[in-house]
GROMACS .gro file of C-alpha atoms in nm:
model
   94
    1MET     CA    1  15.108  13.599  11.418
    2SER     CA    2  14.791  13.804  11.431
    3LYS     CA    3  14.538  13.824  11.698
    4GLN     CA    4  14.281  13.656  11.491
    5LEU     CA    5  14.486  13.394  11.382
    6SER     CA    6  14.582  13.354  11.734
    7GLU     CA    7  14.217  13.324  11.866
    8LEU     CA    8  14.137  13.084  11.617
    9ILE     CA    9  14.432  12.856  11.659
   10GLN     CA   10  14.264  12.881  12.046
   11ALA     CA   11  13.944  12.786  11.912
   12ALA     CA   12  14.029  12.496  11.735
   13GLU     CA   13  14.236  12.346  12.039
   14GLN     CA   14  13.934  12.306  12.198
   15LEU     CA   15  13.792  12.094  11.902
   16THR     CA   16  13.770  11.680  11.937
   17PRO     CA   17  14.010  11.514  11.735
   18GLU     CA   18  13.759  11.419  11.483
   19GLU     CA   19  13.627  11.817  11.418
   20GLN     CA   20  13.999  11.881  11.422
   21LEU     CA   21  14.071  11.644  11.125
   22ARG     CA   22  13.703  11.783  10.954
   23LEU     CA   23  13.854  12.115  11.013
   24ILE     CA   24  14.205  12.055  10.828
   25ALA     CA   25  14.053  11.871  10.552
   26HIS     CA   26  13.815  12.168  10.522
   27LEU     CA   27  14.074  12.403  10.493
   28ALA     CA   28  14.309  12.217  10.284
   29GLN     CA   29  14.041  12.228  10.023
   30ASN     CA   30  13.947  12.559  10.053
   31MET     CA   31  14.333  12.651   9.995
   32SER     CA   32  14.394  12.472   9.686
   33THR     CA   33  14.035  12.510   9.517
   34GLY     CA   34  13.872  12.827   9.688
   35SER     CA   35  13.543  12.790   9.871
   36PRO     CA   36  13.385  12.426   9.829
   37SER     CA   37  13.042  12.448   9.718
   38SER     CA   38  12.759  12.365   9.891
   39GLN     CA   39  12.717  12.014   9.770
   40GLU     CA   40  13.099  11.954   9.834
   41HIS     CA   41  13.088  12.114  10.178
   42ASN     CA   42  12.937  11.762  10.337
   43GLN     CA   43  13.142  11.519  10.139
   44PRO     CA   44  13.464  11.349  10.312
   45ALA     CA   45  13.795  11.504  10.149
   46SER     CA   46  13.860  11.189   9.986
   47GLN     CA   47  13.520  11.258   9.746
   48THR     CA   48  13.627  11.624   9.671
   49THR     CA   49  13.787  11.743   9.336
   50LYS     CA   50  14.170  11.664   9.331
   51THR     CA   51  14.413  11.975   9.295
   52GLY     CA   52  14.695  11.824   9.124
   53LYS     CA   53  14.921  12.012   9.347
   54SER     CA   54  15.197  11.854   9.571
   55ILE     CA   55  15.214  11.891   9.903
   56TRP     CA   56  15.496  12.125   9.894
   57GLN     CA   57  15.290  12.367   9.657
   58ILE     CA   58  15.015  12.365   9.899
   59ALA     CA   59  15.227  12.417  10.211
   60GLU     CA   60  15.403  12.704   9.976
   61ASP     CA   61  15.056  12.862   9.900
   62PHE     CA   62  14.954  12.888  10.309
   63THR     CA   63  15.271  13.009  10.393
   64LYS     CA   64  15.355  13.279  10.103
   65ASP     CA   65  15.154  13.562  10.302
   66LEU     CA   66  15.368  13.493  10.639
   67SER     CA   67  15.615  13.681  10.758
   68GLN     CA   68  15.955  13.605  10.792
   69GLU     CA   69  15.938  13.625  11.178
   70GLU     CA   70  15.614  13.442  11.169
   71LEU     CA   71  15.795  13.161  10.979
   72SER     CA   72  16.070  13.164  11.233
   73LYS     CA   73  15.823  13.064  11.505
   74LEU     CA   74  15.688  12.769  11.352
   75PRO     CA   75  15.841  12.400  11.449
   76THR     CA   76  16.120  12.294  11.239
   77ASP     CA   77  16.140  11.936  11.343
   78GLY     CA   78  15.823  11.849  11.210
   79ALA     CA   79  15.667  11.535  11.298
   80GLU     CA   80  15.973  11.396  11.503
   81GLN     CA   81  15.809  11.598  11.803
   82HIS     CA   82  15.449  11.550  11.713
   83ASP     CA   83  15.328  11.459  12.078
   84HIS     CA   84  15.500  11.763  12.226
   85TYR     CA   85  15.306  11.982  11.984
   86ILE     CA   86  14.955  11.813  11.994
   87TYR     CA   87  14.959  11.679  12.378
   88GLY     CA   88  15.221  11.890  12.548
   89THR     CA   89  15.458  11.616  12.643
   90PRO     CA   90  15.824  11.689  12.699
   91LYS     CA   91  16.027  11.722  12.393
   92ARG     CA   92  16.204  11.360  12.296
   93THR     CA   93  16.577  11.392  12.268
   94SER     CA   94  16.742  11.279  11.941
   0.00000   0.00000   0.00000
């Protein structure tokens, strides 16, 4: 992971949950359609233009520039252990 990305992630962790959700919606919009116009910027994600891409295509677009080393560091258990990744609680056993 690049130093800049690491710093951005650390900064995002300091945001309130509402701000984090707005950031995620903003990033998803930018990844799928490019930079939004100033008019779209203040609208909720549900009111912005639909991309027509599946979640898998969006995820693939997001990860296409990551190296295998960076990809191997990402969680593989999806939402199963979300409390651990979000709140730092101990991982649950299966």
